[in-house]
Each structure stands twice: as C-alpha cells, then as structure tokens.
mmCIF file of C-alpha atoms in Angstrom:
data_model
loop_
_atom_site.group_PDB
_atom_site.id
_atom_site.type_symbol
_atom_site.label_atom_id
_atom_site.label_comp_id
_atom_site.label_asym_id
_atom_site.label_seq_id
_atom_site.Cartn_x
_atom_site.Cartn_y
_atom_site.Cartn_z
ATOM 1 C CA UNK A 26 78.789 -85.882 -33.122
ATOM 2 C CA UNK A 27 75.289 -85.582 -32.173
ATOM 3 C CA UNK A 28 76.309 -84.711 -28.629
ATOM 4 C CA UNK A 29 78.722 -82.118 -29.870
ATOM 5 C CA UNK A 30 76.220 -80.467 -32.209
ATOM 6 C CA UNK A 31 73.632 -80.395 -29.396
ATOM 7 C CA UNK A 32 75.862 -78.801 -27.110
ATOM 8 C CA UNK A 33 77.108 -76.212 -29.689
ATOM 9 C CA UNK A 34 73.384 -75.465 -30.470
ATOM 10 C CA UNK A 35 72.598 -75.125 -26.612
ATOM 11 C CA UNK A 36 75.498 -72.734 -26.161
ATOM 12 C CA UNK A 37 74.634 -70.619 -29.115
ATOM 13 C CA UNK A 38 71.007 -70.594 -28.008
ATOM 14 C CA UNK A 39 71.822 -69.359 -24.637
ATOM 15 C CA UNK A 40 73.984 -66.467 -26.179
ATOM 16 C CA UNK A 41 70.883 -65.604 -28.478
ATOM 17 C CA UNK A 42 68.573 -65.551 -25.327
ATOM 18 C CA UNK A 43 71.003 -63.426 -23.479
ATOM 19 C CA UNK A 44 71.379 -60.982 -26.525
ATOM 20 C CA UNK A 45 67.712 -60.684 -27.052
ATOM 21 C CA UNK A 46 66.699 -60.609 -23.354
ATOM 22 C CA UNK A 47 64.175 -57.890 -22.375
ATOM 23 C CA UNK A 48 66.403 -56.992 -19.244
ATOM 24 C CA UNK A 49 69.010 -55.584 -21.700
ATOM 25 C CA UNK A 50 69.828 -51.936 -20.421
ATOM 26 C CA UNK A 51 70.112 -50.449 -24.034
ATOM 27 C CA UNK A 52 66.314 -51.218 -24.535
ATOM 28 C CA UNK A 53 65.030 -49.686 -21.591
ATOM 29 C CA UNK A 54 66.707 -46.337 -22.437
ATOM 30 C CA UNK A 55 64.743 -45.776 -25.554
ATOM 31 C CA UNK A 56 61.650 -43.545 -25.308
ATOM 32 C CA UNK A 57 58.666 -42.758 -27.697
ATOM 33 C CA UNK A 58 59.473 -39.670 -29.842
ATOM 34 C CA UNK A 59 57.393 -36.616 -29.239
ATOM 35 C CA UNK A 60 54.213 -36.251 -31.387
ATOM 36 C CA UNK A 61 53.982 -40.036 -31.920
ATOM 37 C CA UNK A 62 51.973 -42.801 -30.211
ATOM 38 C CA UNK A 63 51.744 -46.456 -30.144
ATOM 39 C CA UNK A 64 48.227 -48.022 -30.247
ATOM 40 C CA UNK A 65 46.925 -48.755 -26.742
ATOM 41 C CA UNK A 66 45.032 -51.780 -28.050
ATOM 42 C CA UNK A 67 48.087 -53.949 -28.310
ATOM 43 C CA UNK A 68 48.041 -54.210 -32.181
ATOM 44 C CA UNK A 69 51.542 -52.566 -32.457
ATOM 45 C CA UNK A 70 50.079 -49.868 -34.727
ATOM 46 C CA UNK A 71 52.352 -46.781 -34.742
ATOM 47 C CA UNK A 72 51.251 -43.112 -35.419
ATOM 48 C CA UNK A 73 53.600 -40.268 -36.377
ATOM 49 C CA UNK A 74 52.253 -36.695 -36.795
ATOM 50 C CA UNK A 75 55.658 -35.024 -36.849
ATOM 51 C CA UNK A 76 55.286 -34.490 -40.599
ATOM 52 C CA UNK A 77 52.085 -32.656 -39.966
ATOM 53 C CA UNK A 78 53.728 -29.887 -37.797
ATOM 54 C CA UNK A 79 53.758 -26.398 -39.363
ATOM 55 C CA UNK A 80 57.274 -24.784 -39.099
ATOM 56 C CA UNK A 81 58.411 -21.216 -39.996
ATOM 57 C CA UNK A 82 59.893 -20.788 -43.340
ATOM 58 C CA UNK A 83 63.195 -19.997 -41.794
ATOM 59 C CA UNK A 84 63.493 -22.931 -39.472
ATOM 60 C CA UNK A 85 66.425 -24.693 -41.218
ATOM 61 C CA UNK A 86 67.088 -27.341 -43.738
ATOM 62 C CA UNK A 87 65.534 -30.251 -41.947
ATOM 63 C CA UNK A 88 62.108 -28.428 -42.044
ATOM 64 C CA UNK A 89 62.433 -27.192 -45.639
ATOM 65 C CA UNK A 90 59.880 -29.489 -47.036
ATOM 66 C CA UNK A 91 57.645 -29.214 -44.099
ATOM 67 C CA UNK A 92 54.240 -27.102 -44.022
ATOM 68 C CA UNK A 93 55.017 -23.479 -43.384
ATOM 69 C CA UNK A 94 51.349 -22.125 -42.597
ATOM 70 C CA UNK A 95 49.011 -22.609 -39.502
ATOM 71 C CA UNK A 96 45.841 -24.579 -39.828
ATOM 72 C CA UNK A 97 42.513 -22.868 -40.013
ATOM 73 C CA UNK A 98 39.026 -24.106 -38.798
ATOM 74 C CA UNK A 99 35.755 -22.320 -39.683
ATOM 75 C CA UNK A 100 33.368 -21.948 -36.629
ATOM 76 C CA UNK A 101 30.472 -21.516 -38.870
ATOM 77 C CA UNK A 102 27.235 -21.104 -36.561
ATOM 78 C CA UNK A 103 29.668 -20.606 -33.588
ATOM 79 C CA UNK A 104 30.698 -17.138 -35.074
ATOM 80 C CA UNK A 105 34.574 -17.505 -34.636
ATOM 81 C CA UNK A 106 37.127 -18.941 -36.714
ATOM 82 C CA UNK A 107 40.087 -20.788 -35.285
ATOM 83 C CA UNK A 108 43.911 -20.739 -35.975
ATOM 84 C CA UNK A 109 46.130 -23.465 -34.616
ATOM 85 C CA UNK A 110 49.035 -25.899 -35.129
ATOM 86 C CA UNK A 111 49.778 -29.510 -34.622
ATOM 87 C CA UNK A 112 51.965 -30.550 -31.664
ATOM 88 C CA UNK A 113 53.692 -26.996 -31.696
ATOM 89 C CA UNK A 114 52.885 -23.334 -31.256
ATOM 90 C CA UNK A 115 51.356 -21.434 -34.065
ATOM 91 C CA UNK A 116 53.766 -20.210 -36.889
ATOM 92 C CA UNK A 117 52.439 -16.562 -36.865
ATOM 93 C CA UNK A 118 53.232 -15.407 -33.328
ATOM 94 C CA UNK A 119 50.457 -13.795 -31.273
ATOM 95 C CA UNK A 120 50.602 -10.923 -28.847
ATOM 96 C CA UNK A 121 48.291 -9.376 -26.249
ATOM 97 C CA UNK A 122 46.747 -12.795 -25.550
ATOM 98 C CA UNK A 123 43.796 -12.327 -23.107
ATOM 99 C CA UNK A 124 44.510 -13.733 -19.706
ATOM 100 C CA UNK A 125 47.962 -15.255 -20.551
ATOM 101 C CA UNK A 126 51.275 -14.011 -19.272
ATOM 102 C CA UNK A 127 53.511 -12.545 -22.015
ATOM 103 C CA UNK A 128 56.193 -15.263 -21.380
ATOM 104 C CA UNK A 129 53.617 -17.716 -22.534
ATOM 105 C CA UNK A 130 52.437 -15.972 -25.745
ATOM 106 C CA UNK A 131 55.092 -17.970 -27.762
ATOM 107 C CA UNK A 132 53.628 -21.431 -26.617
ATOM 108 C CA UNK A 133 49.929 -20.631 -27.791
ATOM 109 C CA UNK A 134 48.911 -23.565 -30.123
ATOM 110 C CA UNK A 135 45.378 -22.664 -30.849
ATOM 111 C CA UNK A 136 43.514 -19.279 -30.677
ATOM 112 C CA UNK A 137 40.483 -17.450 -31.927
ATOM 113 C CA UNK A 138 39.756 -13.636 -32.285
ATOM 114 C CA UNK A 139 36.730 -11.858 -30.910
ATOM 115 C CA UNK A 140 36.083 -8.078 -31.045
ATOM 116 C CA UNK A 141 39.743 -7.477 -31.855
ATOM 117 C CA UNK A 142 40.962 -9.509 -28.870
ATOM 118 C CA UNK A 143 43.106 -12.830 -29.184
ATOM 119 C CA UNK A 144 41.815 -15.624 -26.954
ATOM 120 C CA UNK A 145 44.087 -18.666 -26.458
ATOM 121 C CA UNK A 146 42.407 -22.087 -26.300
ATOM 122 C CA UNK A 147 45.510 -24.061 -25.435
ATOM 123 C CA UNK A 148 49.257 -24.092 -25.243
ATOM 124 C CA UNK A 149 51.485 -26.327 -27.201
ATOM 125 C CA UNK A 150 51.830 -30.035 -26.331
ATOM 126 C CA UNK A 151 53.402 -32.942 -28.163
ATOM 127 C CA UNK A 152 51.906 -35.537 -25.700
ATOM 128 C CA UNK A 153 49.854 -37.649 -28.491
ATOM 129 C CA UNK A 154 47.708 -40.209 -26.975
ATOM 130 C CA UNK A 155 45.994 -43.257 -28.143
ATOM 131 C CA UNK A 156 42.716 -44.369 -26.519
ATOM 132 C CA UNK A 157 41.332 -47.421 -28.040
ATOM 133 C CA UNK A 158 40.847 -46.609 -31.747
ATOM 134 C CA UNK A 159 40.976 -42.789 -31.067
ATOM 135 C CA UNK A 160 44.057 -40.695 -31.564
ATOM 136 C CA UNK A 161 43.968 -37.543 -29.441
ATOM 137 C CA UNK A 162 45.940 -34.443 -28.786
ATOM 138 C CA UNK A 163 45.100 -32.110 -25.966
ATOM 139 C CA UNK A 164 46.053 -28.474 -25.453
ATOM 140 C CA UNK A 165 45.553 -26.821 -21.974
ATOM 141 C CA UNK A 166 46.398 -23.506 -20.247
ATOM 142 C CA UNK A 167 44.487 -21.091 -22.569
ATOM 143 C CA UNK A 168 42.670 -17.994 -21.708
ATOM 144 C CA UNK A 169 40.375 -17.826 -18.651
ATOM 145 C CA UNK A 170 37.069 -19.336 -19.469
ATOM 146 C CA UNK A 171 34.742 -16.831 -17.826
ATOM 147 C CA UNK A 172 31.324 -17.566 -16.432
ATOM 148 C CA UNK A 173 28.295 -18.327 -18.639
ATOM 149 C CA UNK A 174 24.932 -17.075 -17.661
ATOM 150 C CA UNK A 175 23.656 -20.422 -17.021
ATOM 151 C CA UNK A 176 26.536 -21.371 -14.733
ATOM 152 C CA UNK A 177 25.948 -18.157 -12.761
ATOM 153 C CA UNK A 178 22.282 -18.748 -12.405
ATOM 154 C CA UNK A 179 22.974 -22.263 -11.244
ATOM 155 C CA UNK A 180 25.493 -21.157 -8.745
ATOM 156 C CA UNK A 181 23.334 -18.389 -7.462
ATOM 157 C CA UNK A 182 20.068 -20.539 -7.030
ATOM 158 C CA UNK A 183 21.737 -23.777 -5.787
ATOM 159 C CA UNK A 184 20.587 -24.281 -2.128
ATOM 160 C CA UNK A 185 23.181 -24.770 0.681
ATOM 161 C CA UNK A 186 23.201 -27.865 3.047
ATOM 162 C CA UNK A 187 21.661 -25.518 5.726
ATOM 163 C CA UNK A 188 18.809 -24.391 3.428
ATOM 164 C CA UNK A 189 20.083 -21.025 2.600
ATOM 165 C CA UNK A 190 20.819 -19.859 -0.974
ATOM 166 C CA UNK A 191 24.404 -20.384 -2.080
ATOM 167 C CA UNK A 192 26.163 -17.259 -3.375
ATOM 168 C CA UNK A 193 29.424 -16.753 -5.342
ATOM 169 C CA UNK A 194 31.232 -15.654 -2.240
ATOM 170 C CA UNK A 195 30.407 -18.937 -0.444
ATOM 171 C CA UNK A 196 31.492 -20.911 -3.605
ATOM 172 C CA UNK A 197 34.853 -18.929 -3.559
ATOM 173 C CA UNK A 198 35.200 -19.670 0.232
ATOM 174 C CA UNK A 199 34.603 -23.298 -0.279
ATOM 175 C CA UNK A 200 36.978 -23.277 -3.088
ATOM 176 C CA UNK A 201 39.745 -21.902 -1.019
ATOM 177 C CA UNK A 202 39.154 -24.483 1.607
ATOM 178 C CA UNK A 203 38.975 -27.426 -0.792
ATOM 179 C CA UNK A 204 41.502 -27.314 -3.730
ATOM 180 C CA UNK A 205 39.725 -30.188 -5.441
ATOM 181 C CA UNK A 206 36.392 -28.193 -5.593
ATOM 182 C CA UNK A 207 36.752 -26.988 -9.085
ATOM 183 C CA UNK A 208 37.425 -29.091 -12.260
ATOM 184 C CA UNK A 209 40.787 -30.429 -13.123
ATOM 185 C CA UNK A 210 41.223 -27.717 -15.988
ATOM 186 C CA UNK A 211 41.917 -24.917 -13.268
ATOM 187 C CA UNK A 212 45.372 -23.702 -12.805
ATOM 188 C CA UNK A 213 47.461 -22.986 -9.684
ATOM 189 C CA UNK A 214 45.417 -19.744 -9.130
ATOM 190 C CA UNK A 215 42.148 -21.628 -9.256
ATOM 191 C CA UNK A 216 41.248 -20.088 -12.636
ATOM 192 C CA UNK A 217 39.608 -22.374 -15.057
ATOM 193 C CA UNK A 218 41.170 -22.008 -18.609
ATOM 194 C CA UNK A 219 40.202 -22.882 -22.075
ATOM 195 C CA UNK A 220 41.390 -26.076 -23.450
ATOM 196 C CA UNK A 221 41.306 -28.063 -26.776
ATOM 197 C CA UNK A 222 41.016 -31.753 -27.741
ATOM 198 C CA UNK A 223 41.839 -32.690 -31.310
ATOM 199 C CA UNK A 224 40.748 -36.102 -32.512
ATOM 200 C CA UNK A 225 42.636 -37.444 -35.528
ATOM 201 C CA UNK A 226 41.271 -39.765 -38.084
ATOM 202 C CA UNK A 227 43.076 -41.715 -40.941
ATOM 203 C CA UNK A 228 42.640 -40.187 -44.414
ATOM 204 C CA UNK A 229 43.921 -42.071 -47.525
ATOM 205 C CA UNK A 230 42.797 -39.559 -50.090
ATOM 206 C CA UNK A 231 45.797 -38.923 -52.142
ATOM 207 C CA UNK A 232 44.432 -35.477 -52.909
ATOM 208 C CA UNK A 233 44.657 -34.391 -49.404
ATOM 209 C CA UNK A 234 48.319 -33.706 -48.890
ATOM 210 C CA UNK A 235 47.784 -31.408 -45.828
ATOM 211 C CA UNK A 236 45.605 -32.269 -42.561
ATOM 212 C CA UNK A 237 41.989 -30.849 -42.715
ATOM 213 C CA UNK A 238 40.831 -29.608 -39.222
ATOM 214 C CA UNK A 239 37.156 -29.125 -38.510
ATOM 215 C CA UNK A 240 35.571 -27.560 -35.593
ATOM 216 C CA UNK A 241 33.125 -29.749 -33.804
ATOM 217 C CA UNK A 242 31.789 -27.917 -30.828
ATOM 218 C CA UNK A 243 32.428 -26.578 -27.427
ATOM 219 C CA UNK A 244 30.801 -26.873 -23.961
ATOM 220 C CA UNK A 245 28.049 -24.507 -22.562
ATOM 221 C CA UNK A 246 30.868 -22.489 -20.757
ATOM 222 C CA UNK A 247 32.916 -22.146 -23.849
ATOM 223 C CA UNK A 248 35.898 -23.594 -21.817
ATOM 224 C CA UNK A 249 36.658 -26.881 -23.853
ATOM 225 C CA UNK A 250 36.715 -27.040 -27.440
ATOM 226 C CA UNK A 251 36.637 -30.122 -29.752
ATOM 227 C CA UNK A 252 38.031 -30.610 -33.291
ATOM 228 C CA UNK A 253 38.450 -33.354 -35.615
ATOM 229 C CA UNK A 254 41.558 -33.442 -38.161
ATOM 230 C CA UNK A 255 41.868 -35.892 -41.086
ATOM 231 C CA UNK A 256 45.512 -36.682 -42.015
ATOM 232 C CA UNK A 257 47.305 -39.400 -44.020
ATOM 233 C CA UNK A 258 49.818 -39.578 -41.187
ATOM 234 C CA UNK A 259 47.050 -40.395 -38.788
ATOM 235 C CA UNK A 260 46.687 -44.018 -40.401
ATOM 236 C CA UNK A 261 48.506 -46.899 -38.504
ATOM 237 C CA UNK A 262 51.709 -48.014 -39.686
ATOM 238 C CA UNK A 263 54.753 -50.029 -38.450
ATOM 239 C CA UNK A 264 56.943 -48.766 -35.816
ATOM 240 C CA UNK A 265 60.373 -47.856 -36.988
ATOM 241 C CA UNK A 266 63.321 -49.552 -35.752
ATOM 242 C CA UNK A 267 64.591 -47.956 -32.288
ATOM 243 C CA UNK A 268 68.248 -47.432 -31.749
ATOM 244 C CA UNK A 269 69.655 -50.208 -29.374
ATOM 245 C CA UNK A 270 66.806 -52.745 -30.317
ATOM 246 C CA UNK A 271 67.440 -55.722 -32.749
ATOM 247 C CA UNK A 272 65.620 -55.534 -36.020
ATOM 248 C CA UNK A 273 64.382 -58.324 -38.160
ATOM 249 C CA UNK A 274 67.431 -58.026 -40.448
ATOM 250 C CA UNK A 275 69.783 -58.449 -37.454
ATOM 251 C CA UNK A 276 67.838 -61.616 -36.229
ATOM 252 C CA UNK A 277 67.870 -63.295 -39.581
ATOM 253 C CA UNK A 278 71.715 -62.631 -39.827
ATOM 254 C CA UNK A 279 72.447 -63.895 -36.329
ATOM 255 C CA UNK A 280 70.424 -67.211 -37.134
ATOM 256 C CA UNK A 281 72.227 -67.593 -40.455
ATOM 257 C CA UNK A 282 75.643 -67.035 -38.674
ATOM 258 C CA UNK A 283 74.736 -69.615 -35.928
ATOM 259 C CA UNK A 284 73.920 -72.205 -38.700
ATOM 260 C CA UNK A 285 77.146 -71.594 -40.686
ATOM 261 C CA UNK A 286 79.239 -71.931 -37.434
ATOM 262 C CA UNK A 287 77.576 -75.095 -36.332
ATOM 263 C CA UNK A 288 77.955 -76.486 -39.988
ATOM 264 C CA UNK A 289 81.653 -75.903 -40.207
ATOM 265 C CA UNK A 290 82.644 -76.484 -36.587
ATOM 266 C CA UNK A 291 80.662 -79.695 -36.426
ATOM 267 C CA UNK A 292 82.109 -80.796 -39.748
ATOM 268 C CA UNK A 293 85.560 -80.053 -39.072
ATOM 269 C CA UNK A 294 85.404 -81.860 -35.544
ATOM 270 C CA UNK A 295 83.798 -84.976 -37.234
ATOM 271 C CA UNK A 296 86.428 -85.325 -40.122
ATOM 272 C CA UNK A 297 89.305 -84.686 -37.866
ATOM 273 C CA UNK A 298 88.461 -87.140 -35.023
ATOM 274 C CA UNK A 299 86.439 -89.814 -37.040
ATOM 275 C CA UNK A 300 88.001 -89.701 -40.634
ATOM 276 C CA UNK A 301 91.313 -88.549 -39.427
ATOM 277 C CA UNK A 302 91.488 -85.774 -42.054
ATOM 278 C CA UNK A 303 94.074 -83.109 -41.980
ATOM 279 C CA UNK A 304 94.637 -79.917 -43.903
ATOM 280 C CA UNK A 305 91.761 -78.542 -46.060
ATOM 281 C CA UNK A 306 90.235 -82.099 -46.119
ATOM 282 C CA UNK A 307 88.973 -81.354 -42.655
ATOM 283 C CA UNK A 308 86.344 -79.008 -44.077
ATOM 284 C CA UNK A 309 82.809 -80.645 -44.409
ATOM 285 C CA UNK A 310 81.927 -81.944 -47.832
ATOM 286 C CA UNK A 311 85.410 -81.101 -49.060
ATOM 287 C CA UNK A 312 85.147 -82.709 -52.460
ATOM 288 C CA UNK A 313 81.981 -80.812 -53.081
ATOM 289 C CA UNK A 314 83.636 -77.404 -52.217
ATOM 290 C CA UNK A 315 86.728 -78.480 -54.097
ATOM 291 C CA UNK A 316 84.598 -79.202 -57.410
ATOM 292 C CA UNK A 317 82.801 -76.068 -57.082
ATOM 293 C CA UNK A 318 86.164 -74.196 -56.818
ATOM 294 C CA UNK A 319 87.510 -75.957 -59.949
ATOM 295 C CA UNK A 320 84.276 -75.167 -61.911
ATOM 296 C CA UNK A 321 84.588 -71.598 -60.837
ATOM 297 C CA UNK A 322 88.361 -71.373 -62.111
ATOM 298 C CA UNK A 323 87.320 -73.030 -65.429
ATOM 299 C CA UNK A 324 84.638 -70.649 -66.036
ATOM 300 C CA UNK A 325 86.951 -67.696 -65.135
ATOM 301 C CA UNK A 326 89.766 -68.989 -67.504
ATOM 302 C CA UNK A 327 87.321 -69.655 -70.336
ATOM 303 C CA UNK A 328 85.702 -66.035 -69.861
ATOM 304 C CA UNK A 329 89.335 -64.565 -69.802
ATOM 305 C CA UNK A 330 90.212 -66.480 -73.023
ATOM 306 C CA UNK A 331 86.994 -65.487 -74.802
ATOM 307 C CA UNK A 332 87.744 -61.750 -74.157
ATOM 308 C CA UNK A 333 91.221 -62.066 -75.354
ATOM 309 C CA UNK A 334 90.140 -63.711 -78.583
ATOM 310 C CA UNK A 335 87.651 -60.781 -79.065
ATOM 311 C CA UNK A 336 90.274 -58.256 -78.612
ATOM 312 C CA UNK A 337 92.530 -59.978 -80.963
ATOM 313 C CA UNK A 338 89.845 -60.066 -83.658
ATOM 314 C CA UNK A 339 89.087 -56.294 -83.414
ATOM 315 C CA UNK A 340 92.792 -55.468 -83.649
ATOM 316 C CA UNK A 341 92.956 -57.536 -87.036
ATOM 317 C CA UNK A 342 95.116 -60.264 -85.908
ATOM 318 C CA UNK A 343 94.728 -63.971 -87.410
ATOM 319 C CA UNK A 344 96.067 -67.180 -86.026
ATOM 320 C CA UNK A 345 98.792 -68.864 -87.976
ATOM 321 C CA UNK A 346 98.991 -72.518 -87.785
ATOM 322 C CA UNK A 347 102.571 -74.362 -87.720
ATOM 323 C CA UNK A 348 103.730 -77.757 -86.885
ATOM 324 C CA UNK A 349 102.863 -81.237 -88.342
ATOM 325 C CA UNK A 350 99.021 -80.689 -88.248
ATOM 326 C CA UNK A 351 99.250 -77.671 -90.396
ATOM 327 C CA UNK A 352 101.609 -79.316 -92.982
ATOM 328 C CA UNK A 353 99.325 -82.320 -93.157
ATOM 329 C CA UNK A 354 96.445 -80.188 -93.838
ATOM 330 C CA UNK A 355 98.316 -78.427 -96.770
ATOM 331 C CA UNK A 356 99.354 -81.796 -98.297
ATOM 332 C CA UNK A 357 95.758 -83.025 -98.180
ATOM 333 C CA UNK A 358 94.574 -79.813 -99.893
ATOM 334 C CA UNK A 359 97.196 -80.109 -102.674
ATOM 335 C CA UNK A 360 96.209 -83.626 -103.146
ATOM 336 C CA UNK A 361 92.642 -82.909 -103.597
ATOM 337 C CA UNK A 362 93.485 -80.118 -105.990
ATOM 338 C CA UNK A 363 95.530 -82.566 -108.170
ATOM 339 C CA UNK A 364 92.871 -85.133 -108.120
ATOM 340 C CA UNK A 365 90.416 -82.602 -109.596
ATOM 341 C CA UNK A 366 92.904 -81.604 -112.251
ATOM 342 C CA UNK A 367 93.269 -85.139 -113.508
ATOM 343 C CA UNK A 368 89.431 -85.614 -113.461
ATOM 344 C CA UNK A 369 89.050 -82.405 -115.544
ATOM 345 C CA UNK A 370 91.692 -83.637 -118.153
ATOM 346 C CA UNK A 371 90.049 -86.925 -118.553
#
C-alpha cells in the first residue's frame, strides 16, 4: 500500500511540475500592460497608472468614470504654466505647435504657451519605468530646444585642438561627421528637442482623488523639464493575475484534488486487494460515510415531517387517535371521573 501511494504521489507531483513549469508557452506570451510597471527591486510590487489617464468625455463607456480634463502645473518663478496628460496625449488638442510636424500635433502630451505660441515638451509615451524606488515616465520629441546664451558663448569661446577658436560652423561640421557628437535627445535631423520626465510618488491622502503634478525645474538650455506627481495609484500593489498563468486559487484547488484522488484511489485499492471488499464497501472508511449518509437522511426526514406538521396546524387540522391505545386512554379517563364522583358523594 505504501509503495502504491508513493508511486501515485510521484506521478501526480510530476504532472504538477510539468503544469507549473516556467517553460510553458502560455506564460511567455503574456506582456506587461501599457502604463504599468513592476518594481525593479525584485519586491514584486506592481504599479498601475491607467486610472490616472485623462480621456475625452466622448471616449466611450469604458472611460465614462475616468478623468476628462488635462492636468495643469504652475511654473511660478519660471514664468510659464504647463498642461499635460499621463501616458496619453492631452485631451484638448493643440495646433500650430512650434517645430513639430502637423501629423504629430495629436501626440503632444505636455506643452506650455509663451507669447501666444505653443511649445511641446514631449509626445505621448506609455512606457512607465521603475528605477529602484523611483517610478518614472518620460516624454520626448517636443519642440526644438534652441540655444541658450551660455551655451552659445561656451561654444564660441571653446578652443580647438589646434589652438584656434571653435565656431558654430566647426561644431556643425564635426556633428555631421560624428552622429554621436550631440546628446541622445537629438532626432534624426540632429535637432535637439524638448523632453519631460515625471517622477511619481505614492499619495495615500483620501482627499486627493486626482493626481497632483508639480513643476520641479528645467536645465539651463530649457530642453529637459522635470515634474513630480503624487497619486494614490502610484502606491505599490499586488500584480493582478495574468491570463495564462496559474493563480493561488488554482494552485490550492489542484493540491486539494490531488489529495482527494490519492485518498480514494489508494483506499479502494487497499480494500479490494487486502480486505477483498466488493461494491460500495471498497470505498475507504465505508462505515463512516454510510453512517454520515444515514444521519443526513434522518435529518432530512425529520425536517420534512416538521414542515408538514406546521402546515397542518396552520390549516386547522387536528390529529385523531384511534385503536387500542386511544380506547385505553378513554377508559382510564372515565374511571378517574367515576372515582372522583364517589369521593364527592361520600
């Protein structure tokens, strides 16, 4: 019996290992949804900012309860205010964006206005990143950065390797010869464009139902902009169950099923071969299950009988006794009455 049980357990364990193997094709086909991220620290924390995306009011039933207005951030001493969205383009579409092709106006995710002109500081991106304890979202491909005075002066006065003074023309020639000369935020045409980085922080204040975005600063060239956003959805949570993967409930159910199969199969084999039982008596602990079944049947019969008695009482029916027991009780009652009469006469 022990050998049989061990063999059954080994077989079922092998099947379970094959079922939960990491090499299963269905698990490799899953991917992380857009605007979500898993912590890079290995803690298993999951971040989902999809509920912070602002959608147009007529975007459909699935976004009926979503935010329908763009986010705003004051520049304070910077002198400009910003309008942006999270993981998507702005709700209120913009036009005549400086230095951006008309085909890309609908992709602008953050911008500011200056002297009546609209400057993009990044196009939409859903590539949410987790770097340590930081949760970051980056927009690139905005309007051209332009040259600051400090940058122009530094480029004009920088000495060349041959001792002569470098000029902007020489820089342009060197840039054309070496594509990696400029920074990584340049596009295919060698134009440096504005970009945005938003750092998200957990905010558990129940009064803040919507994210709060604050402007942090920009670089001297006004090419890279930095913001902080506080949101309840930036708090770490458990990663939801992915389609194709086995969840905790499935694991528990499979273990329970294996235990039940081992119990019944092993018990039937033992009773059939050792005790030479046949029929229902082959089941393990047959007397226990039979007693439980009898108890359940008795309880059911008593409950049904009690229900019928209550129904009869509500309808006004009374039980009528008949037979020898009823006649004996009547005779006994008459005898007691006669005895009381005799004692009263005396």
